[in-house]
Amino acid sequence: MSRKFLIAGNWKMNKTASEAVDLIEEIKSSVGDQTSVQVCVCPPFTSLSQSSESVEKSEVLLGAQDMNAAQSGAYTGEISAEMLRDLYVSFVILGHSERRQFFGETNQIVNQKIHAAIGNNLKPIYCIGETLDEREAGKTLDIVRTQVREGLENFPTHSIENLVIAYEPIWAIGTGKTATDEMAQEVHAEIRKVLAEMFGDTSADSIRILYGGSMKPENAAGLLAQKDVDGGLIGGASLTARAFVGIIEAAQSA
Ligand code: PEP
């Protein structure tokens, strides 16, 4: 089963709308027409509208960083899946560790969001990963197994081609510490094993599992060479075209 690499940039709370457009234009000028690697940028909500116009007629896809599970209603400050679809958003990051840490999101809450995303034809990028304490206590595989099982409970197999998972060890996010290639492969293989138990081998083989956590041009090639690493979710290094494109180029030659 060949899985196309996906390189997705999580811009977090960075870039005004005009800065977002400038960065997308720079990314497009290097990799806007290539199709060997799928490329996605995830600006903040306030930049999505202008970013949507900027990615139009290019191969760069648009993602959001979160959404509410409800279809509509009295949820002050929230954004629905339908609103994202209306802006031609393709992917939505769900369950990022910063959402879990600062906004109290649990596997159950994220599960509801994943169902809402799928129901509205958005592709969830479901983030999982362990803390440093959990790794040092030897609990990494248990933690990610539970996150996969609970976050993907009742996920419809017929939508499996829309599912992306991002393994992001929390101790590696924004810290400059990266999992070694072997550490990443071990966890990715375990995630695929759980996916096979839940959805069968063929489905599990088709699901892309991204690595996230201080990925940069210098370490991307080694990580992307791993059998079960199908791309990257990039934070800091997605904020400049030079670094982000460097990672896309590493994926092109992996
Ligand atoms: C992220 O937050 O998804 C991430 C991977 O960040 P960074 O690349 O900065 O570690």
Tab-separated table of C-alpha atoms and ligand atoms in Angstrom:
chain	number	residue	atom	x	y	z
A	1	MET	CA	0.000	0.000	0.000
A	2	SER	CA	1.583	3.276	-1.022
A	3	ARG	CA	0.632	6.253	1.078
A	4	LYS	CA	1.308	9.722	-0.268
A	5	PHE	CA	3.305	11.876	2.143
A	6	LEU	CA	1.384	14.722	3.771
A	7	ILE	CA	3.339	17.697	5.081
A	8	ALA	CA	1.035	19.927	7.137
A	9	GLY	CA	1.965	23.236	8.772
A	10	ASN	CA	0.342	24.109	12.094
A	11	TRP	CA	0.769	27.849	12.370
A	12	LYS	CA	-0.859	27.991	15.828
A	13	MET	CA	-1.599	31.568	17.001
A	14	ASN	CA	0.724	33.188	14.463
A	15	LYS	CA	0.259	35.298	11.322
A	16	THR	CA	-2.271	37.998	10.573
A	17	ALA	CA	-4.336	37.508	7.440
A	18	SER	CA	-1.936	39.476	5.258
A	19	GLU	CA	1.100	37.693	6.711
A	20	ALA	CA	-0.633	34.383	6.055
A	21	VAL	CA	-1.197	35.288	2.408
A	22	ASP	CA	2.446	36.362	2.034
A	23	LEU	CA	3.662	33.047	3.424
A	24	ILE	CA	1.293	31.020	1.245
A	25	GLU	CA	2.455	32.921	-1.833
A	26	GLU	CA	6.069	32.091	-0.961
A	27	ILE	CA	5.242	28.420	-0.418
A	28	LYS	CA	3.294	28.321	-3.690
A	29	SER	CA	6.179	29.785	-5.647
A	30	SER	CA	8.325	26.746	-4.701
A	31	VAL	CA	5.898	23.848	-4.371
A	32	GLY	CA	2.504	25.196	-5.456
A	33	ASP	CA	2.220	22.957	-8.527
A	34	GLN	CA	3.848	19.733	-7.428
A	35	THR	CA	1.683	16.738	-6.591
A	36	SER	CA	4.174	14.118	-5.393
A	37	VAL	CA	3.742	15.266	-1.780
A	38	GLN	CA	0.479	16.602	-0.366
A	39	VAL	CA	0.985	20.001	1.264
A	40	CYS	CA	-1.394	21.653	3.707
A	41	VAL	CA	-1.222	24.882	5.708
A	42	CYS	CA	-3.310	25.442	8.841
A	43	PRO	CA	-3.533	29.183	9.612
A	44	PRO	CA	-5.578	30.634	12.492
A	45	PHE	CA	-9.335	31.032	11.895
A	46	THR	CA	-9.027	34.762	11.204
A	47	SER	CA	-6.753	34.091	8.229
A	48	LEU	CA	-8.712	31.245	6.669
A	49	SER	CA	-10.858	33.338	4.367
A	50	GLN	CA	-7.971	35.141	2.673
A	51	SER	CA	-5.808	32.021	2.796
A	52	SER	CA	-8.569	30.153	1.005
A	53	GLU	CA	-8.385	32.598	-1.901
A	54	SER	CA	-4.608	32.395	-1.898
A	55	VAL	CA	-4.429	28.580	-2.182
A	56	GLU	CA	-7.108	28.453	-4.888
A	57	LYS	CA	-5.816	27.083	-8.206
A	58	SER	CA	-2.730	25.647	-6.500
A	59	GLU	CA	-2.022	22.207	-5.078
A	60	VAL	CA	-1.645	23.636	-1.554
A	61	LEU	CA	-4.515	22.547	0.683
A	62	LEU	CA	-6.042	24.420	3.568
A	63	GLY	CA	-6.519	23.135	7.110
A	64	ALA	CA	-7.911	24.527	10.361
A	65	GLN	CA	-6.494	24.032	13.853
A	66	ASP	CA	-9.670	23.063	15.717
A	67	MET	CA	-13.475	23.207	15.500
A	68	ASN	CA	-16.507	22.630	17.686
A	69	ALA	CA	-18.379	19.324	17.488
A	70	ALA	CA	-21.810	21.003	17.370
A	71	GLN	CA	-23.398	21.787	14.023
A	72	SER	CA	-24.427	25.319	15.093
A	73	GLY	CA	-25.906	27.172	18.052
A	74	ALA	CA	-25.123	29.090	21.227
A	75	TYR	CA	-21.389	28.390	21.553
A	76	THR	CA	-19.846	31.837	21.823
A	77	GLY	CA	-16.468	32.072	20.169
A	78	GLU	CA	-16.650	28.682	18.472
A	79	ILE	CA	-16.402	27.616	14.822
A	80	SER	CA	-18.324	24.749	13.205
A	81	ALA	CA	-17.322	22.189	10.601
A	82	GLU	CA	-19.806	23.691	8.149
A	83	MET	CA	-18.153	27.120	8.505
A	84	LEU	CA	-14.799	25.551	7.673
A	85	ARG	CA	-16.188	23.696	4.661
A	86	ASP	CA	-17.676	26.957	3.429
A	87	LEU	CA	-14.095	28.303	3.194
A	88	TYR	CA	-12.897	25.209	1.272
A	89	VAL	CA	-10.987	23.884	4.244
A	90	SER	CA	-9.926	20.253	3.653
A	91	PHE	CA	-8.222	19.192	6.888
A	92	VAL	CA	-8.784	19.992	10.560
A	93	ILE	CA	-6.267	19.346	13.338
A	94	LEU	CA	-8.092	17.807	16.291
A	95	GLY	CA	-6.876	16.916	19.777
A	96	HIS	CA	-3.599	18.805	19.534
A	97	SER	CA	-1.724	18.498	22.835
A	98	GLU	CA	-2.053	22.253	23.395
A	99	ARG	CA	-5.861	21.891	23.143
A	100	ARG	CA	-5.689	19.006	25.592
A	101	GLN	CA	-3.343	20.852	27.981
A	102	PHE	CA	-4.796	24.383	27.948
A	103	PHE	CA	-8.435	23.778	27.011
A	104	GLY	CA	-9.201	20.529	28.801
A	105	GLU	CA	-9.880	18.409	25.729
A	106	THR	CA	-10.200	14.696	26.423
A	107	ASN	CA	-10.218	11.716	24.073
A	108	GLN	CA	-14.033	11.733	24.393
A	109	ILE	CA	-14.384	15.395	23.416
A	110	VAL	CA	-12.017	14.898	20.513
A	111	ASN	CA	-13.977	11.812	19.447
A	112	GLN	CA	-17.103	13.970	19.075
A	113	LYS	CA	-15.170	16.479	16.997
A	114	ILE	CA	-13.787	13.731	14.782
A	115	HIS	CA	-17.324	12.474	14.107
A	116	ALA	CA	-18.500	15.999	13.309
A	117	ALA	CA	-15.547	16.541	10.968
A	118	ILE	CA	-16.157	13.297	9.076
A	119	GLY	CA	-19.892	14.030	8.883
A	120	ASN	CA	-19.050	17.304	7.152
A	121	ASN	CA	-16.421	15.917	4.757
A	122	LEU	CA	-13.480	17.377	6.628
A	123	LYS	CA	-10.390	15.232	7.055
A	124	PRO	CA	-9.363	15.064	10.714
A	125	ILE	CA	-5.683	15.106	11.636
A	126	TYR	CA	-6.040	13.398	14.992
A	127	CYS	CA	-3.135	14.250	17.326
A	128	ILE	CA	-1.911	11.854	19.983
A	129	GLY	CA	1.258	11.504	22.022
A	130	GLU	CA	2.758	11.022	25.447
A	131	THR	CA	4.249	13.427	27.998
A	132	LEU	CA	7.866	13.153	29.129
A	133	ASP	CA	6.775	11.610	32.453
A	134	GLU	CA	4.732	8.991	30.630
A	135	ARG	CA	7.672	8.132	28.356
A	136	GLU	CA	10.070	7.872	31.267
A	137	ALA	CA	7.611	5.621	33.090
A	138	GLY	CA	7.542	3.298	30.056
A	139	LYS	CA	3.880	4.079	29.343
A	140	THR	CA	4.176	5.514	25.811
A	141	LEU	CA	2.629	2.616	23.915
A	142	ASP	CA	-0.218	2.243	26.427
A	143	ILE	CA	-1.023	5.948	26.205
A	144	VAL	CA	-1.147	6.075	22.417
A	145	ARG	CA	-3.135	2.825	22.237
A	146	THR	CA	-5.783	4.336	24.520
A	147	GLN	CA	-5.801	7.608	22.584
A	148	VAL	CA	-6.336	5.740	19.322
A	149	ARG	CA	-9.088	3.497	20.701
A	150	GLU	CA	-11.007	6.233	22.557
A	151	GLY	CA	-10.530	9.045	20.064
A	152	LEU	CA	-11.593	6.859	17.148
A	153	GLU	CA	-14.446	5.029	18.859
A	154	ASN	CA	-17.219	4.227	16.336
A	155	PHE	CA	-15.249	5.821	13.501
A	156	PRO	CA	-16.998	4.735	10.283
A	157	THR	CA	-14.760	2.398	8.260
A	158	HIS	CA	-16.197	3.762	4.999
A	159	SER	CA	-14.572	7.139	5.805
A	160	ILE	CA	-11.193	5.687	6.652
A	161	GLU	CA	-9.505	7.289	3.641
A	162	ASN	CA	-10.235	10.691	5.233
A	163	LEU	CA	-8.474	9.909	8.498
A	164	VAL	CA	-4.962	11.144	9.296
A	165	ILE	CA	-3.201	10.546	12.610
A	166	ALA	CA	-0.351	12.658	13.944
A	167	TYR	CA	1.940	11.135	16.544
A	168	GLU	CA	3.372	14.055	18.475
A	169	PRO	CA	5.401	13.244	21.580
A	170	ILE	CA	4.548	16.215	23.801
A	171	TRP	CA	8.119	16.525	25.068
A	172	ALA	CA	9.255	17.112	21.474
A	173	ILE	CA	6.765	19.856	20.582
A	174	GLY	CA	8.416	23.248	20.330
A	175	THR	CA	11.348	22.082	22.441
A	176	GLY	CA	13.931	21.334	19.765
A	177	LYS	CA	14.045	17.725	21.037
A	178	THR	CA	13.021	15.237	18.391
A	179	ALA	CA	12.160	11.591	18.777
A	180	THR	CA	14.880	9.487	17.176
A	181	ASP	CA	13.935	7.820	13.898
A	182	GLU	CA	13.674	4.500	15.740
A	183	MET	CA	11.503	5.922	18.539
A	184	ALA	CA	9.116	7.390	15.979
A	185	GLN	CA	8.965	4.157	13.966
A	186	GLU	CA	8.279	2.066	17.074
A	187	VAL	CA	5.279	4.172	18.070
A	188	HIS	CA	3.965	4.541	14.512
A	189	ALA	CA	4.090	0.758	14.054
A	190	GLU	CA	2.158	0.307	17.293
A	191	ILE	CA	-0.460	2.841	16.189
A	192	ARG	CA	-0.884	0.982	12.899
A	193	LYS	CA	-1.239	-2.280	14.809
A	194	VAL	CA	-4.102	-0.857	16.896
A	195	LEU	CA	-5.698	0.558	13.746
A	196	ALA	CA	-5.520	-2.927	12.197
A	197	GLU	CA	-7.239	-4.401	15.252
A	198	MET	CA	-9.978	-1.775	14.979
A	199	PHE	CA	-10.487	-1.480	11.222
A	200	GLY	CA	-8.653	-4.397	9.586
A	201	ASP	CA	-5.282	-4.634	7.855
A	202	THR	CA	-6.256	-3.019	4.552
A	203	SER	CA	-7.723	0.064	6.212
A	204	ALA	CA	-4.821	0.345	8.653
A	205	ASP	CA	-2.376	0.174	5.742
A	206	SER	CA	-4.098	3.080	4.026
A	207	ILE	CA	-4.127	5.505	6.984
A	208	ARG	CA	-1.406	8.140	7.037
A	209	ILE	CA	0.418	8.558	10.329
A	210	LEU	CA	2.373	11.818	10.534
A	211	TYR	CA	5.196	12.563	12.936
A	212	GLY	CA	5.188	15.915	14.758
A	213	GLY	CA	7.633	17.405	17.235
A	214	SER	CA	10.480	19.728	16.228
A	215	MET	CA	10.628	18.351	12.684
A	216	LYS	CA	12.892	20.507	10.514
A	217	PRO	CA	14.763	20.188	7.222
A	218	GLU	CA	17.798	18.741	9.024
A	219	ASN	CA	15.987	15.807	10.636
A	220	ALA	CA	13.089	15.273	8.224
A	221	ALA	CA	14.807	12.825	5.867
A	222	GLY	CA	15.606	10.313	8.613
A	223	LEU	CA	12.113	10.427	10.091
A	224	LEU	CA	10.386	10.239	6.712
A	225	ALA	CA	12.504	7.229	5.726
A	226	GLN	CA	10.780	5.171	8.423
A	227	LYS	CA	8.328	2.597	7.089
A	228	ASP	CA	5.314	3.852	9.055
A	229	VAL	CA	6.022	7.597	8.968
A	230	ASP	CA	3.831	9.113	6.262
A	231	GLY	CA	4.593	12.786	6.628
A	232	GLY	CA	4.884	15.503	9.211
A	233	LEU	CA	2.827	17.934	11.247
A	234	ILE	CA	5.112	20.910	11.546
A	235	GLY	CA	4.832	23.760	14.045
A	236	GLY	CA	7.773	26.174	14.320
A	237	ALA	CA	9.398	25.196	11.029
A	238	SER	CA	6.166	25.857	9.112
A	239	LEU	CA	6.331	29.582	9.875
A	240	THR	CA	8.976	30.318	7.261
A	241	ALA	CA	8.739	29.194	3.651
A	242	ARG	CA	12.399	28.226	3.599
A	243	ALA	CA	12.153	25.667	6.419
A	244	PHE	CA	8.715	24.373	5.429
A	245	VAL	CA	9.714	23.912	1.787
A	246	GLY	CA	12.930	22.231	2.983
A	247	ILE	CA	10.810	19.580	4.718
A	248	ILE	CA	8.594	19.153	1.653
A	249	GLU	CA	11.723	18.634	-0.451
A	250	ALA	CA	12.945	16.028	2.023
A	251	ALA	CA	9.608	14.229	1.577
A	252	GLN	CA	9.917	14.441	-2.211
A	253	SER	CA	13.222	12.631	-2.116
A	254	ALA	CA	12.380	10.168	0.666
B	1	PEP	C1	3.019	20.991	16.691
B	1	PEP	O1	2.698	21.766	17.577
B	1	PEP	O2	2.148	20.349	16.073
B	1	PEP	C2	4.435	20.824	16.422
B	1	PEP	C3	4.850	19.715	15.870
B	1	PEP	O3	5.261	21.872	16.785
B	1	PEP	P1	6.849	21.968	16.549
B	1	PEP	O4	7.133	21.508	15.144
B	1	PEP	O5	7.163	23.419	16.754
B	1	PEP	O6	7.487	21.075	17.556
